[in-house]
XYZ file of C-alpha atoms in Angstrom:
337
model
C 0.000 0.000 0.000
C 3.017 2.240 -0.352
C 2.263 5.615 -1.943
C -1.463 5.661 -1.195
C -3.617 6.449 1.793
C -4.275 3.407 3.972
C -7.801 2.037 3.617
C -9.448 0.903 6.839
C -12.850 -0.475 7.709
C -14.870 0.748 10.682
C -17.477 -1.461 12.352
C -19.922 0.986 13.914
C -22.295 0.164 16.778
C -25.448 -1.543 15.450
C -27.779 1.124 14.090
C -30.874 -0.887 15.053
C -30.066 -0.625 18.778
C -27.557 2.256 19.007
C -28.462 4.560 16.101
C -27.364 7.779 17.790
C -23.999 6.311 18.824
C -23.341 4.930 15.346
C -24.212 8.275 13.771
C -22.032 10.300 16.128
C -19.028 7.988 15.757
C -19.244 7.962 11.954
C -19.586 11.745 11.885
C -16.674 12.517 14.198
C -14.318 10.071 12.457
C -15.273 11.461 9.045
C -14.758 15.020 10.275
C -11.339 14.149 11.694
C -10.256 12.519 8.422
C -11.616 15.457 6.424
C -9.489 17.920 8.388
C -6.347 15.780 8.499
C -5.831 14.893 4.864
C -2.069 15.485 4.878
C 0.300 13.297 6.838
C -2.676 11.648 8.559
C -4.510 10.790 5.324
C -6.634 7.670 5.593
C -9.668 6.326 3.758
C -12.395 4.924 5.992
C -15.130 2.519 4.915
C -18.059 2.230 7.324
C -20.450 -0.580 8.169
C -22.923 -0.924 11.042
C -23.561 -4.674 11.506
C -26.922 -5.497 13.103
C -28.668 -8.499 14.594
C -27.137 -11.465 16.358
C -23.414 -11.926 16.823
C -23.418 -14.293 13.833
C -25.321 -11.801 11.679
C -23.019 -8.954 12.669
C -20.011 -11.082 11.814
C -21.474 -11.954 8.413
C -21.903 -8.260 7.628
C -18.317 -7.639 8.678
C -17.201 -10.537 6.489
C -18.964 -9.028 3.486
C -17.220 -5.705 4.125
C -13.819 -7.364 4.353
C -14.431 -9.462 1.226
C -15.594 -6.446 -0.783
C -13.008 -3.862 0.261
C -9.233 -3.925 0.098
C -8.620 -3.145 3.765
C -5.391 -2.750 5.664
C -7.243 -3.207 8.943
C -10.468 -2.815 10.853
C -10.087 0.175 13.185
C -12.219 2.072 15.714
C -14.502 -0.953 15.584
C -17.340 -1.798 17.968
C -17.198 -5.464 18.981
C -19.240 -5.613 22.199
C -21.593 -8.599 22.104
C -19.750 -10.249 19.224
C -16.152 -10.196 20.485
C -15.420 -13.898 19.996
C -17.041 -14.090 16.566
C -15.311 -10.998 15.185
C -11.984 -12.161 16.603
C -12.428 -15.454 14.753
C -13.127 -13.521 11.550
C -9.984 -11.427 12.008
C -7.987 -14.630 12.504
C -9.496 -16.254 9.424
C -8.852 -13.216 7.213
C -5.478 -12.423 8.822
C -6.682 -8.853 9.263
C -5.716 -6.552 12.167
C -8.753 -5.620 14.249
C -8.349 -2.574 16.507
C -11.445 -2.572 18.708
C -12.899 0.195 20.853
C -14.647 -0.316 24.195
C -16.206 -3.646 25.092
C -17.561 -5.057 28.327
C -15.729 -8.322 27.614
C -12.878 -7.683 25.158
C -11.648 -10.895 23.584
C -8.044 -10.122 24.501
C -8.923 -10.384 28.199
C -9.960 -14.036 28.038
C -8.501 -15.470 24.804
C -5.806 -13.304 23.164
C -5.888 -13.441 19.369
C -2.904 -12.775 17.099
C -4.855 -10.251 15.011
C -6.945 -8.446 17.657
C -5.920 -5.482 19.800
C -8.365 -4.055 22.323
C -8.352 -0.494 23.574
C -9.185 -0.858 27.275
C -9.847 -3.630 29.720
C -13.393 -4.735 30.427
C -15.049 -6.585 33.255
C -11.965 -8.766 33.873
C -9.547 -5.882 34.359
C -12.112 -3.778 36.226
C -12.813 -6.636 38.630
C -9.109 -7.136 39.279
C -8.703 -3.407 39.933
C -11.560 -3.442 42.431
C -10.092 -6.378 44.342
C -6.682 -4.708 44.473
C -8.172 -1.413 45.591
C -10.452 -2.749 48.324
C -8.670 -4.604 51.113
C -11.059 -7.158 52.545
C -11.467 -10.894 53.124
C -13.086 -13.437 50.834
C -15.085 -11.944 47.958
C -18.074 -13.496 46.210
C -17.565 -13.040 42.477
C -21.043 -12.968 40.937
C -20.972 -13.842 37.260
C -22.997 -15.296 34.409
C -20.041 -16.446 32.314
C -17.576 -19.063 33.567
C -14.771 -18.074 31.180
C -14.886 -14.493 32.414
C -15.010 -15.646 36.032
C -11.967 -17.869 35.502
C -10.032 -14.989 33.926
C -10.869 -12.742 36.890
C -9.888 -15.430 39.405
C -6.481 -15.774 37.690
C -5.832 -12.052 38.115
C -7.361 -11.413 41.541
C -6.723 -13.476 44.636
C -9.351 -14.090 47.278
C -12.363 -14.279 44.960
C -14.807 -17.181 44.851
C -16.824 -17.441 41.607
C -20.575 -17.749 42.223
C -23.084 -18.294 39.415
C -25.505 -15.370 39.664
C -28.399 -17.224 38.059
C -28.609 -19.682 40.954
C -27.276 -17.561 43.826
C -29.410 -15.945 46.526
C -28.587 -13.094 48.848
C -29.501 -15.225 51.853
C -27.016 -17.921 50.825
C -24.269 -15.370 50.244
C -24.863 -13.976 53.728
C -24.816 -17.474 55.192
C -21.409 -18.103 53.578
C -20.136 -14.954 55.316
C -18.481 -13.318 52.329
C -16.667 -10.126 53.261
C -17.662 -8.403 50.007
C -19.654 -9.023 46.845
C -18.251 -8.288 43.386
C -20.725 -7.870 40.517
C -18.990 -8.840 37.261
C -21.623 -7.284 35.042
C -25.158 -5.922 35.193
C -27.331 -8.808 34.052
C -30.893 -9.263 35.249
C -29.675 -11.874 37.744
C -27.329 -9.297 39.284
C -30.145 -6.808 39.711
C -32.296 -9.505 41.321
C -29.590 -10.185 43.878
C -29.330 -6.500 44.720
C -33.063 -6.439 45.312
C -32.768 -9.506 47.570
C -30.031 -7.765 49.554
C -32.377 -4.854 50.064
C -35.163 -7.198 51.182
C -33.016 -8.828 53.877
C -31.162 -5.578 54.682
C -27.707 -7.129 54.178
C -25.068 -4.735 52.922
C -21.509 -6.019 52.664
C -19.043 -3.929 50.620
C -20.361 -3.889 47.034
C -17.969 -3.831 44.065
C -19.260 -3.108 40.557
C -17.192 -3.890 37.450
C -18.461 -2.787 34.098
C -21.930 -2.395 35.547
C -24.626 -0.148 34.149
C -26.674 0.020 37.325
C -29.055 3.039 37.203
C -27.818 5.691 39.654
C -31.301 5.939 41.155
C -30.992 2.349 42.390
C -28.343 3.403 44.897
C -30.844 5.747 46.500
C -32.687 2.697 47.832
C -29.779 0.835 49.407
C -27.812 1.374 52.590
C -24.289 0.119 51.809
C -22.844 -0.054 55.301
C -19.602 -1.457 53.896
C -19.438 1.007 51.000
C -19.744 0.890 47.230
C -16.869 0.844 44.737
C -17.344 1.230 40.979
C -14.701 0.683 38.278
C -14.539 2.608 34.997
C -12.147 2.294 32.029
C -11.762 6.063 31.700
C -12.630 9.372 33.358
C -12.210 13.060 32.539
C -8.768 12.901 34.146
C -7.523 11.050 31.050
C -8.274 14.063 28.854
C -5.708 16.732 28.055
C -7.039 20.319 27.846
C -5.531 20.880 24.387
C -6.979 17.705 22.882
C -10.376 18.263 24.459
C -10.420 21.811 23.120
C -9.556 20.572 19.618
C -12.328 17.984 19.839
C -14.899 20.587 20.921
C -13.888 22.879 18.062
C -14.202 19.985 15.595
C -17.689 18.921 16.687
C -18.808 22.557 16.724
C -17.620 23.168 13.161
C -19.348 20.030 11.883
C -22.384 20.358 14.167
C -21.886 16.853 15.580
C -23.921 15.893 18.667
C -21.828 15.039 21.721
C -24.297 13.042 23.782
C -22.098 9.929 23.543
C -18.663 11.420 24.058
C -17.033 8.319 25.518
C -17.864 6.320 22.388
C -16.538 9.141 20.216
C -13.358 9.407 22.301
C -12.818 5.646 22.056
C -13.190 5.698 18.268
C -10.898 8.713 17.871
C -8.284 7.078 20.123
C -8.376 3.845 18.122
C -7.989 5.803 14.876
C -5.101 7.815 16.363
C -3.405 4.576 17.447
C -3.800 3.206 13.917
C -2.366 6.347 12.286
C 0.549 6.439 14.722
C 1.377 2.814 13.877
C 1.110 3.515 10.132
C 3.588 6.398 10.454
C 6.036 4.153 12.272
C 5.917 1.624 9.423
C 8.084 4.102 7.441
C 6.232 3.602 4.149
C 6.289 -0.207 4.221
C 2.731 -0.683 5.401
C 1.384 -4.207 5.396
C -0.985 -5.955 7.767
C 1.908 -7.665 9.521
C 4.072 -4.525 9.745
C 1.097 -2.572 11.084
C 0.539 -5.139 13.807
C 4.239 -5.090 14.718
C 4.098 -1.298 14.975
C 1.070 -1.474 17.272
C 2.909 -3.966 19.468
C 5.826 -1.535 19.677
C 3.494 1.106 21.163
C 4.497 2.318 24.614
C 2.519 4.876 26.600
C 0.619 6.287 23.627
C -1.746 9.067 24.739
C -4.501 10.322 22.463
C -5.398 13.010 24.965
C -8.873 11.519 25.370
C -8.292 8.068 26.925
C -5.781 6.389 29.245
C -2.283 5.775 27.912
C -1.943 2.680 25.735
C 0.864 0.123 25.753
C 0.941 -3.030 23.651
C 3.308 -5.940 23.155
C 3.502 -9.494 21.871
C 1.931 -10.705 25.123
C -0.169 -7.628 25.852
C -3.163 -7.164 23.548
C -5.120 -4.741 25.743
C -3.773 -1.204 25.552
C -5.009 0.033 28.927
C -5.058 -2.763 31.496
C -6.088 -0.744 34.541
C -9.253 0.982 35.687
C -10.397 4.018 37.588
C -11.983 2.980 40.875
C -14.438 5.334 42.532
C -15.516 4.923 46.143
C -19.114 6.091 46.492
C -20.350 5.702 50.070
C -23.881 6.685 50.983
C -24.159 8.718 47.789
C -21.012 10.766 48.440
C -18.439 10.142 45.734
C -14.774 10.759 46.396
C -11.932 11.039 43.890
C -11.344 8.158 41.521
C -7.973 6.400 41.786
C -6.172 4.608 38.984
C -5.425 0.947 39.670
C -3.144 -0.872 37.233
C -3.731 -4.603 36.775
C -1.259 -5.477 34.037
C 2.364 -4.885 33.152
C 3.209 -1.240 32.754
């Protein structure tokens, strides 16, 4: 691809369930490319796979088969991580993903996949490291994820959320309860805790619990929540440039985190392309990504990759929120710096 702008595919969030997010991400990436047509020239081809994981993967396959792509970048994989990773492996195509609750690299690293930030596995490990307590009940609905968390965090006991009860957890005298997700079974257990008025320390990884729910609980032991990014990851100059860009192109900013993730993935891709020194192939691109150390887009945590490190940001911000009063988030690293 020497002498021409690299051509990359972008898998947007499904338009049937996340239309606003897909529209904002496509708009902000297009605007960035429009205004950086010099050294950062790149041609983007968009698709917004919908339906089941298999259907989304088929749409992605059709895009890859039709277009001459150097890579898939700034791509949304949540809910189809394993299937899209298998496609990347089959096509020998680099896949630079954005945010996912369960990035494939956390549980089954793939030669061709690089994830932006850690998901429930890394967030759970950060919570355990941040909160000093005794045995922790690890509530989960996926055994592979639970096993990956247990390998990274000592003192946790995996408990299947679908069959667990709050009364049984209290009987087993767990010192804390870690929620590895926000499935319906997790919400049921929270409601059972409220019914029996049992409040051990509560740890939430990757959860999307409505804030109003916390108004109804009395967490005597406290509540800790892990996030992949906060405003403290943003540099004033980069944020200002972003705000000027979206203002010029009249792009909505309701889903900033998704936009920031996509822009960071694109910036990572362009940085790796530059470091290929004109000899840009799929393999050389992947090698350049794996040579990345402490890359900062100005919008997300710093990213470091390597042959054995396929998640760029392996830590999480942990926020202690006790009785509705939130303190300052602290960064907890769970991987190799």
